[in-house]
Amino acid sequence: MQKPTLVILAAGMASRYGKMKQIEGFGPNKETIMDYSIFDAIRAGFEKVVFIIREEFEETFKAIMEPKLAGKIKTAYVYQHLTDFVHADAAVSPERSKPWGTAHAVLCAKDEVKENFVVINADDFYGEDGFRKAYEFCTTACSDTNYGIIGYTLSKTLSKNGSVSRGVCKADANGKLVSINERTKIYWKGEQVFFEENGQEFEEDPASPVSMNFWCFSPGVFALSESLFSQFIKERGMEPKAEFFIPIVADHFINTGKGTIQIVGTDAEWFGVTYPEDAPTVEASISALVNAGAYPPALWS
């Protein structure tokens, strides 16, 4: 059996955060959030990690990651460029300055990944249970007609300090994904959860599964993504801020009958950094996990 690969999306511009949060240290010894994800992935059984990065950050990125990962897991690097998979005769907005989003980033790994694989964000802390569930799914259930998404409990992904954006998953009776409803402003109000849409307030079930961009795919997703991206560029290439997101591929996959996407639930606590103000909370959360014995104080020693 070929073991699955971990693919980490680390090419984001980090515009709201203001710096390269992917390589910022939050652990006791300046471990990055990615360090904890990779550590959990190794514990789960993964033997290879592919980083999707911006080529201009290659030297800095490798200098930070390679010394601590050497001998622990195989590494590979993929670059996401604006022109990747864009035909020379395609019409693209001259105002476009950054690549085309998460599904485009995954597509850039096409030549490097030949086995079932897991996709995660670099700046999200997913927890050990999520990686164990993802590894099990990739090795026992993932196929060209059955993908997976790790579903986190909504209440465990919200902030007490304000609203956030979350993709709330709707499942059928068999736990298969039907749709992901993007809630761009969802928040606690007392002990209840609400979201706003078109100026109105609606209640949401705090136990609902949500997508934190933690996916399980077979290599078959590359051909599908390439076809959809070509169509996307034809239709939206002149939009300077258009994004080709993973849910676009997922929606097409299930809505055209090409296959199903299993929602794989986890009870793990999620946390992440979007704004600089999030950093102290992330540091405190990691410190609590280390003090509880979930992780060693020096992760790679």
Coordinates of C-alpha atoms in Angstrom, one line a residue:
M1 CA 0.0 0.0 0.0
Q2 CA 1.3 3.4 -1.0
K3 CA 1.1 5.8 2.0
P4 CA -0.7 9.1 1.4
T5 CA 1.1 12.4 1.2
L6 CA 0.5 15.6 3.1
V7 CA 0.1 18.7 1.0
I8 CA 0.4 22.1 2.8
L9 CA -0.9 25.3 1.2
A10 CA 1.7 27.9 2.2
A11 CA 1.7 30.3 -0.7
G12 CA -0.9 32.7 0.7
M13 CA -0.2 36.4 0.6
A14 CA -1.1 36.9 4.3
S15 CA -2.4 40.3 3.5
R16 CA -4.6 40.7 6.6
Y17 CA -2.0 39.4 8.9
G18 CA 0.7 41.6 7.5
K19 CA 3.6 39.2 7.3
M20 CA 4.5 35.6 6.5
K21 CA 2.5 33.9 9.3
Q22 CA 3.2 30.5 7.7
I23 CA 6.8 30.6 9.2
E24 CA 6.1 32.6 12.4
G25 CA 6.9 30.8 15.6
F26 CA 4.1 30.2 18.1
G27 CA 5.5 27.2 20.1
P28 CA 7.8 27.2 23.2
N29 CA 10.8 27.0 20.9
K30 CA 9.3 29.1 18.1
E31 CA 7.7 26.1 16.4
T32 CA 5.4 27.2 13.6
I33 CA 1.8 26.0 13.3
M34 CA 3.0 23.9 10.4
D35 CA 5.4 22.2 12.7
Y36 CA 2.6 20.8 14.8
S37 CA 0.6 19.7 11.7
I38 CA 3.7 17.9 10.4
F39 CA 4.4 16.3 13.8
D40 CA 0.8 15.1 14.0
A41 CA 1.0 13.8 10.4
I42 CA 4.2 11.8 11.1
R43 CA 2.5 10.3 14.2
A44 CA -0.4 9.3 12.1
G45 CA 1.8 7.5 9.5
F46 CA 2.5 10.1 6.8
E47 CA 6.0 9.8 5.3
K48 CA 6.1 12.7 2.8
V49 CA 5.1 16.4 2.9
V50 CA 4.7 18.7 -0.1
F51 CA 4.9 22.4 0.5
I52 CA 3.1 24.7 -2.0
I53 CA 4.9 28.1 -1.6
R54 CA 5.7 31.3 -3.5
E55 CA 9.0 30.9 -5.3
E56 CA 10.4 34.2 -4.0
F57 CA 10.2 32.8 -0.4
E58 CA 11.9 29.5 -1.2
E59 CA 15.3 30.3 0.4
T60 CA 13.8 31.6 3.6
F61 CA 11.2 28.8 3.8
K62 CA 13.7 26.0 3.3
A63 CA 16.2 27.5 5.7
I64 CA 13.6 27.3 8.5
M65 CA 11.9 24.0 7.7
E66 CA 14.6 21.7 6.3
P67 CA 17.0 21.5 9.3
K68 CA 14.3 20.3 11.7
L69 CA 12.6 17.9 9.3
A70 CA 15.7 16.2 7.9
G71 CA 15.5 12.5 8.6
K72 CA 12.0 12.7 9.9
I73 CA 9.8 13.0 6.8
K74 CA 10.5 13.4 3.1
T75 CA 10.0 16.9 1.8
A76 CA 9.2 18.4 -1.6
Y77 CA 8.4 21.9 -2.8
V78 CA 6.0 23.2 -5.4
Y79 CA 5.7 26.8 -6.6
Q80 CA 2.4 28.5 -7.3
H81 CA 2.7 31.1 -10.1
L82 CA 0.1 33.3 -11.6
T83 CA 0.7 31.8 -15.1
D84 CA 0.6 28.1 -14.1
F85 CA -2.0 26.2 -16.1
V86 CA -3.1 29.4 -17.8
H87 CA -2.9 29.0 -21.6
A88 CA -0.8 31.6 -23.5
D89 CA -3.8 32.8 -25.4
A90 CA -6.1 33.1 -22.4
A91 CA -7.5 36.6 -21.5
V92 CA -6.3 37.6 -18.0
S93 CA -6.8 40.9 -16.3
P94 CA -3.7 43.1 -16.4
E95 CA -4.5 44.1 -12.8
R96 CA -4.1 40.5 -11.6
S97 CA -1.1 40.3 -9.2
K98 CA -1.5 37.0 -7.3
P99 CA -2.3 33.3 -8.2
W100 CA -5.8 31.9 -8.5
G101 CA -6.7 30.4 -5.1
T102 CA -6.6 27.1 -3.2
A103 CA -7.7 24.8 -6.0
H104 CA -5.2 26.3 -8.3
A105 CA -2.5 25.8 -5.6
V106 CA -3.4 22.1 -5.3
L107 CA -3.3 21.7 -9.1
C108 CA 0.3 23.0 -9.1
A109 CA 1.2 19.8 -7.2
K110 CA 0.1 17.6 -10.0
D111 CA 3.5 16.4 -11.1
E112 CA 4.7 15.8 -7.5
V113 CA 1.8 13.8 -6.0
K114 CA 0.9 10.4 -7.5
E115 CA -0.8 8.9 -4.5
N116 CA -3.8 9.7 -2.3
F117 CA -3.2 12.9 -0.4
V118 CA -4.4 15.3 2.2
V119 CA -4.6 19.1 1.8
I120 CA -4.4 21.5 4.7
N121 CA -3.7 25.2 5.3
A122 CA -0.3 26.2 6.7
D123 CA -1.8 28.6 9.3
D124 CA -4.5 26.4 10.8
F125 CA -3.9 24.1 13.9
Y126 CA -5.9 21.0 13.3
G127 CA -5.0 18.6 16.1
E128 CA -3.8 15.0 16.2
D129 CA -7.2 13.4 15.8
G130 CA -7.8 15.1 12.5
F131 CA -4.6 13.7 11.0
R132 CA -5.3 10.2 12.3
K133 CA -8.8 10.3 10.8
A134 CA -7.4 11.7 7.5
Y135 CA -4.7 9.0 7.3
E136 CA -7.2 6.2 7.9
F137 CA -9.6 7.6 5.3
C138 CA -6.9 7.9 2.7
T139 CA -5.7 4.4 3.2
T140 CA -9.0 2.6 3.5
A141 CA -11.7 4.6 1.7
C142 CA -10.4 7.3 -0.6
S143 CA -10.7 6.7 -4.3
D144 CA -11.4 8.5 -7.6
T145 CA -15.1 8.4 -6.8
N146 CA -15.0 9.0 -3.0
Y147 CA -13.1 11.9 -1.5
G148 CA -13.2 13.1 2.1
I149 CA -13.3 16.2 4.1
I150 CA -12.5 16.4 7.8
G151 CA -15.4 18.0 9.5
Y152 CA -14.9 20.1 12.7
T153 CA -17.6 21.0 15.1
L154 CA -18.7 24.6 14.5
S155 CA -18.7 25.5 18.2
K156 CA -15.1 24.5 18.5
T157 CA -14.0 26.8 15.7
L158 CA -15.6 30.1 16.8
S159 CA -14.1 33.0 18.5
K160 CA -15.5 34.7 21.6
N161 CA -14.0 37.9 20.4
G162 CA -16.0 38.5 17.2
S163 CA -17.4 37.0 14.0
V164 CA -15.6 34.7 11.6
S165 CA -16.2 33.1 8.3
R166 CA -17.0 29.4 8.2
G167 CA -18.1 26.9 5.6
V168 CA -21.0 25.0 7.2
C169 CA -21.3 21.5 5.7
K170 CA -24.7 20.0 4.9
A171 CA -24.7 16.1 4.9
D172 CA -27.1 13.5 3.7
A173 CA -28.3 10.5 5.8
N174 CA -25.1 8.6 5.0
G175 CA -22.7 11.4 6.1
K176 CA -21.9 12.4 2.5
L177 CA -21.4 16.1 1.7
V178 CA -24.3 17.8 0.0
S179 CA -23.1 21.4 0.1
I180 CA -20.9 23.8 1.9
N181 CA -22.7 27.0 2.8
E182 CA -20.3 29.9 3.3
R183 CA -21.2 32.0 6.3
T184 CA -19.1 35.1 6.1
K185 CA -20.2 36.5 9.5
I186 CA -21.0 33.8 12.1
Y187 CA -20.6 34.4 15.9
W188 CA -21.6 33.5 19.4
K189 CA -24.5 35.4 21.0
G190 CA -24.7 34.2 24.5
E191 CA -24.8 30.4 24.3
Q192 CA -26.2 30.3 20.8
V193 CA -24.6 30.7 17.4
F194 CA -26.0 33.1 14.7
F195 CA -24.9 34.2 11.3
E196 CA -25.9 37.2 9.2
E197 CA -27.0 37.1 5.6
N198 CA -28.4 40.0 3.6
G199 CA -28.8 42.1 6.7
Q200 CA -30.8 39.4 8.6
E201 CA -29.8 37.3 11.5
F202 CA -30.3 33.5 11.5
E203 CA -29.6 30.8 14.2
E204 CA -27.1 28.0 13.3
D205 CA -26.7 24.7 15.1
P206 CA -23.4 24.9 17.0
A207 CA -22.9 21.1 16.5
S208 CA -22.9 21.5 12.7
P209 CA -19.8 20.2 10.9
V210 CA -17.7 22.9 9.2
S211 CA -14.9 22.8 6.6
M212 CA -11.5 24.1 7.7
N213 CA -10.0 23.3 4.3
F214 CA -8.8 19.8 5.4
W215 CA -9.4 17.5 2.4
C216 CA -8.6 14.0 1.3
F217 CA -8.2 13.4 -2.4
S218 CA -7.0 10.8 -4.9
P219 CA -4.7 11.9 -7.8
G220 CA -7.8 11.9 -10.0
V221 CA -8.7 15.3 -8.7
F222 CA -5.9 16.8 -10.7
A223 CA -7.5 16.1 -14.1
L224 CA -10.8 17.4 -12.9
S225 CA -9.3 20.5 -11.5
E226 CA -7.3 21.2 -14.6
S227 CA -10.4 21.0 -16.8
L228 CA -12.5 23.2 -14.4
F229 CA -9.7 25.7 -14.1
S230 CA -9.5 26.1 -17.9
Q231 CA -13.2 26.8 -17.9
F232 CA -12.8 29.2 -14.9
I233 CA -10.1 31.2 -16.8
K234 CA -12.4 31.5 -19.8
E235 CA -15.3 32.8 -17.7
R236 CA -13.5 34.8 -15.0
G237 CA -10.0 35.4 -16.1
M238 CA -10.6 39.1 -16.6
E239 CA -11.7 39.5 -13.0
P240 CA -8.6 40.8 -11.1
K241 CA -9.7 39.1 -7.8
A242 CA -11.5 36.0 -8.9
E243 CA -10.5 32.9 -6.9
F244 CA -10.5 29.2 -8.0
F245 CA -11.3 27.6 -4.6
I246 CA -11.3 23.9 -3.6
P247 CA -15.1 24.0 -2.9
I248 CA -15.6 24.8 -6.6
V249 CA -14.0 21.5 -7.5
A250 CA -15.8 19.7 -4.7
D251 CA -19.3 21.1 -5.7
H252 CA -18.7 20.0 -9.3
F253 CA -17.6 16.6 -8.2
I254 CA -20.7 15.8 -6.2
N255 CA -23.3 17.8 -8.3
T256 CA -22.3 16.1 -11.6
G257 CA -22.4 12.6 -10.2
K258 CA -18.7 12.0 -10.5
G259 CA -18.5 10.8 -6.9
T260 CA -19.2 11.5 -3.3
I261 CA -17.3 13.3 -0.5
Q262 CA -17.5 11.7 3.0
I263 CA -17.6 14.0 6.0
V264 CA -15.1 12.5 8.4
G265 CA -15.9 14.0 11.9
T266 CA -13.3 14.9 14.5
D267 CA -13.6 16.2 18.0
A268 CA -10.3 18.1 17.8
E269 CA -10.1 21.7 18.8
W270 CA -9.2 24.0 15.8
F271 CA -7.5 27.3 16.1
G272 CA -5.7 29.6 13.7
V273 CA -4.3 33.0 12.9
T274 CA -6.0 35.5 10.6
Y275 CA -5.2 38.8 12.3
P276 CA -2.1 39.8 14.5
E277 CA -4.4 39.9 17.5
D278 CA -4.9 36.2 17.2
A279 CA -1.3 35.4 17.9
P280 CA -1.5 35.5 21.8
T281 CA -4.4 33.1 21.8
V282 CA -2.6 30.7 19.5
E283 CA 0.5 30.8 21.7
A284 CA -1.6 30.2 24.8
S285 CA -3.5 27.3 23.2
I286 CA -0.2 25.6 22.1
S287 CA 1.3 26.2 25.6
A288 CA -1.7 24.5 27.2
L289 CA -1.4 21.5 24.9
V290 CA 2.3 21.2 25.7
N291 CA 1.7 21.5 29.5
A292 CA -1.0 18.8 29.1
G293 CA 1.6 16.4 27.5
A294 CA 0.0 16.4 24.1
Y295 CA 3.3 17.6 22.5
P296 CA 6.9 17.7 23.8
P297 CA 8.2 21.1 24.8
A298 CA 10.9 20.9 22.1
L299 CA 9.0 19.4 19.2
W300 CA 11.9 18.2 17.0
S301 CA 14.6 17.4 19.6

